[in-house]
mmCIF file of C-alpha atoms in Angstrom:
data_model
loop_
_atom_site.group_PDB
_atom_site.id
_atom_site.type_symbol
_atom_site.label_atom_id
_atom_site.label_comp_id
_atom_site.label_asym_id
_atom_site.label_seq_id
_atom_site.Cartn_x
_atom_site.Cartn_y
_atom_site.Cartn_z
ATOM 1 C CA UNK A 230 -175.291 -148.745 83.881
ATOM 2 C CA UNK A 231 -171.713 -149.478 84.378
ATOM 3 C CA UNK A 232 -171.147 -148.327 80.911
ATOM 4 C CA UNK A 233 -172.872 -144.997 81.598
ATOM 5 C CA UNK A 234 -170.883 -144.457 84.719
ATOM 6 C CA UNK A 235 -167.641 -145.150 82.903
ATOM 7 C CA UNK A 236 -168.639 -142.839 80.141
ATOM 8 C CA UNK A 237 -169.578 -140.171 82.675
ATOM 9 C CA UNK A 238 -166.213 -140.514 84.430
ATOM 10 C CA UNK A 239 -164.414 -140.326 81.131
ATOM 11 C CA UNK A 240 -166.301 -137.214 80.128
ATOM 12 C CA UNK A 241 -165.730 -135.653 83.548
ATOM 13 C CA UNK A 242 -161.970 -136.325 83.259
ATOM 14 C CA UNK A 243 -161.903 -134.885 79.757
ATOM 15 C CA UNK A 244 -163.775 -131.786 80.908
ATOM 16 C CA UNK A 245 -161.416 -131.393 83.908
ATOM 17 C CA UNK A 246 -158.357 -131.860 81.663
ATOM 18 C CA UNK A 247 -159.678 -129.406 79.147
ATOM 19 C CA UNK A 248 -160.590 -126.922 81.904
ATOM 20 C CA UNK A 249 -157.100 -127.226 83.372
ATOM 21 C CA UNK A 250 -155.586 -126.846 79.906
ATOM 22 C CA UNK A 251 -157.840 -123.915 79.206
ATOM 23 C CA UNK A 252 -156.879 -122.388 82.546
ATOM 24 C CA UNK A 253 -153.205 -122.750 81.664
ATOM 25 C CA UNK A 254 -153.863 -121.354 78.158
ATOM 26 C CA UNK A 255 -155.862 -118.442 79.599
ATOM 27 C CA UNK A 256 -153.112 -117.705 82.137
ATOM 28 C CA UNK A 257 -150.518 -117.833 79.350
ATOM 29 C CA UNK A 258 -152.686 -115.609 77.145
ATOM 30 C CA UNK A 259 -153.093 -113.117 80.021
ATOM 31 C CA UNK A 260 -149.331 -113.157 80.604
ATOM 32 C CA UNK A 261 -148.749 -112.514 76.894
ATOM 33 C CA UNK A 262 -151.282 -109.659 76.945
ATOM 34 C CA UNK A 263 -149.596 -108.094 79.985
ATOM 35 C CA UNK A 264 -146.172 -108.456 78.334
ATOM 36 C CA UNK A 265 -147.470 -106.924 75.088
ATOM 37 C CA UNK A 266 -149.018 -104.026 77.001
ATOM 38 C CA UNK A 267 -145.730 -103.508 78.843
ATOM 39 C CA UNK A 268 -143.832 -103.470 75.534
ATOM 40 C CA UNK A 269 -146.407 -101.147 73.956
ATOM 41 C CA UNK A 270 -146.079 -98.778 76.921
ATOM 42 C CA UNK A 271 -142.271 -98.928 76.623
ATOM 43 C CA UNK A 272 -142.439 -98.186 72.883
ATOM 44 C CA UNK A 273 -144.911 -95.343 73.469
ATOM 45 C CA UNK A 274 -142.717 -93.900 76.201
ATOM 46 C CA UNK A 275 -139.595 -94.181 74.011
ATOM 47 C CA UNK A 276 -141.252 -92.424 71.103
ATOM 48 C CA UNK A 277 -142.712 -89.773 73.418
ATOM 49 C CA UNK A 278 -139.208 -89.059 74.743
ATOM 50 C CA UNK A 279 -137.816 -88.928 71.200
ATOM 51 C CA UNK A 280 -140.617 -86.625 70.127
ATOM 52 C CA UNK A 281 -140.023 -84.354 73.139
ATOM 53 C CA UNK A 282 -136.274 -84.267 72.367
ATOM 54 C CA UNK A 283 -136.974 -83.413 68.737
ATOM 55 C CA UNK A 284 -139.376 -80.674 69.871
ATOM 56 C CA UNK A 285 -136.670 -79.233 72.165
ATOM 57 C CA UNK A 286 -134.099 -79.383 69.358
ATOM 58 C CA UNK A 287 -136.543 -77.723 66.970
ATOM 59 C CA UNK A 288 -137.334 -74.956 69.470
ATOM 60 C CA UNK A 289 -133.633 -74.409 70.160
ATOM 61 C CA UNK A 290 -132.873 -74.229 66.431
ATOM 62 C CA UNK A 291 -135.817 -71.849 65.949
ATOM 63 C CA UNK A 292 -134.541 -69.544 68.711
ATOM 64 C CA UNK A 293 -131.010 -69.657 67.261
ATOM 65 C CA UNK A 294 -132.373 -68.840 63.808
ATOM 66 C CA UNK A 295 -134.442 -65.994 65.239
ATOM 67 C CA UNK A 296 -131.373 -64.602 67.027
ATOM 68 C CA UNK A 297 -129.276 -64.848 63.867
ATOM 69 C CA UNK A 298 -132.052 -63.168 61.893
ATOM 70 C CA UNK A 299 -132.326 -60.364 64.460
ATOM 71 C CA UNK A 300 -128.548 -59.846 64.356
ATOM 72 C CA UNK A 301 -128.689 -59.808 60.564
ATOM 73 C CA UNK A 302 -131.487 -57.216 60.604
ATOM 74 C CA UNK A 303 -129.510 -55.084 63.070
ATOM 75 C CA UNK A 304 -126.419 -55.360 60.872
ATOM 76 C CA UNK A 305 -128.449 -54.364 57.807
ATOM 77 C CA UNK A 306 -129.886 -51.355 59.653
ATOM 78 C CA UNK A 307 -126.408 -50.376 60.827
ATOM 79 C CA UNK A 308 -125.037 -50.750 57.320
ATOM 80 C CA UNK A 309 -127.946 -48.725 55.919
ATOM 81 C CA UNK A 310 -127.316 -45.947 58.440
ATOM 82 C CA UNK A 311 -123.606 -45.948 57.612
ATOM 83 C CA UNK A 312 -124.397 -45.828 53.890
ATOM 84 C CA UNK A 313 -126.754 -42.868 54.437
ATOM 85 C CA UNK A 314 -124.101 -41.025 56.460
ATOM 86 C CA UNK A 315 -121.468 -41.709 53.817
ATOM 87 C CA UNK A 316 -123.851 -40.605 51.052
ATOM 88 C CA UNK A 317 -124.518 -37.341 52.927
ATOM 89 C CA UNK A 318 -120.807 -36.801 53.427
ATOM 90 C CA UNK A 319 -120.191 -37.549 49.753
ATOM 91 C CA UNK A 320 -122.894 -35.081 48.753
ATOM 92 C CA UNK A 321 -121.340 -32.457 51.042
ATOM 93 C CA UNK A 322 -117.905 -33.110 49.562
ATOM 94 C CA UNK A 323 -119.310 -32.933 46.028
ATOM 95 C CA UNK A 324 -121.061 -29.690 46.906
ATOM 96 C CA UNK A 325 -117.849 -28.345 48.403
ATOM 97 C CA UNK A 326 -116.011 -29.338 45.232
ATOM 98 C CA UNK A 327 -118.579 -27.489 43.093
ATOM 99 C CA UNK A 328 -118.542 -24.313 45.189
ATOM 100 C CA UNK A 329 -115.973 -21.743 44.226
ATOM 101 C CA UNK A 330 -112.717 -22.212 46.043
ATOM 102 C CA UNK A 331 -112.047 -19.750 48.847
ATOM 103 C CA UNK A 332 -109.572 -16.978 48.252
ATOM 104 C CA UNK A 333 -105.878 -17.606 48.775
ATOM 105 C CA UNK A 334 -104.888 -18.608 52.338
ATOM 106 C CA UNK A 335 -103.543 -15.193 53.272
ATOM 107 C CA UNK A 336 -106.919 -13.638 52.416
ATOM 108 C CA UNK A 337 -108.983 -16.365 54.150
ATOM 109 C CA UNK A 338 -107.167 -16.376 57.438
ATOM 110 C CA UNK A 339 -109.330 -15.195 60.261
ATOM 111 C CA UNK A 340 -108.666 -11.596 61.200
ATOM 112 C CA UNK A 341 -107.745 -10.994 64.835
ATOM 113 C CA UNK A 342 -110.786 -8.834 65.500
ATOM 114 C CA UNK A 343 -113.185 -10.618 63.104
ATOM 115 C CA UNK A 344 -116.613 -11.439 64.557
ATOM 116 C CA UNK A 345 -118.186 -14.870 64.307
ATOM 117 C CA UNK A 346 -120.961 -13.728 61.901
ATOM 118 C CA UNK A 347 -118.392 -12.098 59.607
ATOM 119 C CA UNK A 348 -116.217 -15.224 59.764
ATOM 120 C CA UNK A 349 -119.157 -17.462 58.808
ATOM 121 C CA UNK A 350 -120.243 -15.139 55.987
ATOM 122 C CA UNK A 351 -116.710 -15.072 54.615
ATOM 123 C CA UNK A 352 -116.585 -18.888 54.587
ATOM 124 C CA UNK A 353 -120.134 -19.070 53.166
ATOM 125 C CA UNK A 354 -121.356 -20.876 56.270
ATOM 126 C CA UNK A 355 -123.766 -18.250 57.584
ATOM 127 C CA UNK A 356 -126.584 -20.823 57.509
ATOM 128 C CA UNK A 357 -124.974 -22.388 60.602
ATOM 129 C CA UNK A 358 -124.767 -19.165 62.617
ATOM 130 C CA UNK A 359 -127.749 -20.177 64.794
ATOM 131 C CA UNK A 360 -126.071 -23.446 65.766
ATOM 132 C CA UNK A 361 -122.857 -21.589 66.734
ATOM 133 C CA UNK A 362 -124.826 -19.115 68.843
ATOM 134 C CA UNK A 363 -126.855 -21.895 70.461
ATOM 135 C CA UNK A 364 -123.621 -23.604 71.528
ATOM 136 C CA UNK A 365 -122.272 -20.174 72.639
ATOM 137 C CA UNK A 366 -119.228 -20.456 70.397
ATOM 138 C CA UNK A 367 -117.288 -17.304 69.458
ATOM 139 C CA UNK A 368 -114.073 -16.668 67.537
ATOM 140 C CA UNK A 369 -111.917 -16.544 70.649
ATOM 141 C CA UNK A 370 -113.199 -19.923 71.820
ATOM 142 C CA UNK A 371 -112.785 -21.457 68.328
ATOM 143 C CA UNK A 372 -109.164 -20.241 68.144
ATOM 144 C CA UNK A 373 -108.417 -21.644 71.606
ATOM 145 C CA UNK A 374 -109.588 -25.186 70.759
ATOM 146 C CA UNK A 375 -107.244 -27.901 69.574
ATOM 147 C CA UNK A 376 -107.829 -29.633 66.249
ATOM 148 C CA UNK A 377 -109.602 -32.658 67.772
ATOM 149 C CA UNK A 378 -111.856 -30.545 70.015
ATOM 150 C CA UNK A 379 -112.734 -28.212 67.166
ATOM 151 C CA UNK A 380 -113.562 -31.111 64.855
ATOM 152 C CA UNK A 381 -115.760 -32.780 67.491
ATOM 153 C CA UNK A 382 -117.591 -29.532 68.245
ATOM 154 C CA UNK A 383 -118.263 -28.939 64.557
ATOM 155 C CA UNK A 384 -119.699 -32.450 64.192
ATOM 156 C CA UNK A 385 -121.838 -31.857 67.279
ATOM 157 C CA UNK A 386 -123.452 -28.746 65.829
ATOM 158 C CA UNK A 387 -124.117 -30.504 62.518
ATOM 159 C CA UNK A 388 -121.400 -29.337 60.138
ATOM 160 C CA UNK A 389 -120.303 -31.712 57.400
ATOM 161 C CA UNK A 390 -116.753 -32.955 57.118
ATOM 162 C CA UNK A 391 -116.069 -30.530 54.266
ATOM 163 C CA UNK A 392 -117.407 -27.531 56.219
ATOM 164 C CA UNK A 393 -115.421 -28.576 59.283
ATOM 165 C CA UNK A 394 -112.268 -28.866 57.179
ATOM 166 C CA UNK A 395 -112.880 -25.382 55.758
ATOM 167 C CA UNK A 396 -113.143 -23.870 59.250
ATOM 168 C CA UNK A 397 -110.137 -25.778 60.555
ATOM 169 C CA UNK A 398 -107.928 -24.701 57.646
ATOM 170 C CA UNK A 399 -108.898 -21.066 58.141
ATOM 171 C CA UNK A 400 -108.469 -21.039 61.929
ATOM 172 C CA UNK A 401 -105.248 -23.024 62.075
ATOM 173 C CA UNK A 402 -103.622 -21.152 59.182
ATOM 174 C CA UNK A 403 -104.339 -17.877 60.967
ATOM 175 C CA UNK A 404 -102.779 -19.157 64.197
ATOM 176 C CA UNK A 405 -99.546 -20.290 62.517
#
C-alpha cells in the first residue's frame, strides 16, 4: 500500500508539474498570439496607409493629366480656329490678287459727293452694302474715321483684310 501511495503522490506531482508547465506554455503561446496579432494589425495598417497614399497620388496624377489634356484640347481648338481664320484671309487675299486691279489712284479716289452704294459698286464691294446700311455707315462717317477706327469697323461688319485695305486706300488717298 505504501508503494501505491508513493506512486500516487509521484503521479500527482508529475501531473501538477505538467499542468503548471502547460499553464506557463499556454500563457506564453497566448502572449505570442497576441503579439503576432498586434504585428499583423500594424502591418495591415501600414499597408492600408500606403495604399491610401498611392490612391491619392494616382488620383492627383489623373486630375493633373486631365487638366493638361483639357488645356491641350483647348490649344488645339484655338490653333484650329486661327488656322481657319488665316486660311480665309489667305483665300480673300488670293481672290483680291486674281481680281482686276482697280483703276489708277486718281480715278479710284472717292468723289466728294459720291454715295455709299456708288462707292461700293466702284470698289466691287456692293455685296456688303446691307452690312454698311445695317451699321448706319455713310460716306461722310467713313471719311471722318481714323485709320484704326475704320479698320475695326470694317472687321466688325465682316469685310476681309483685303477688302478693308481697298476701302482704306481709296478713302485716305481721297482725303490727302
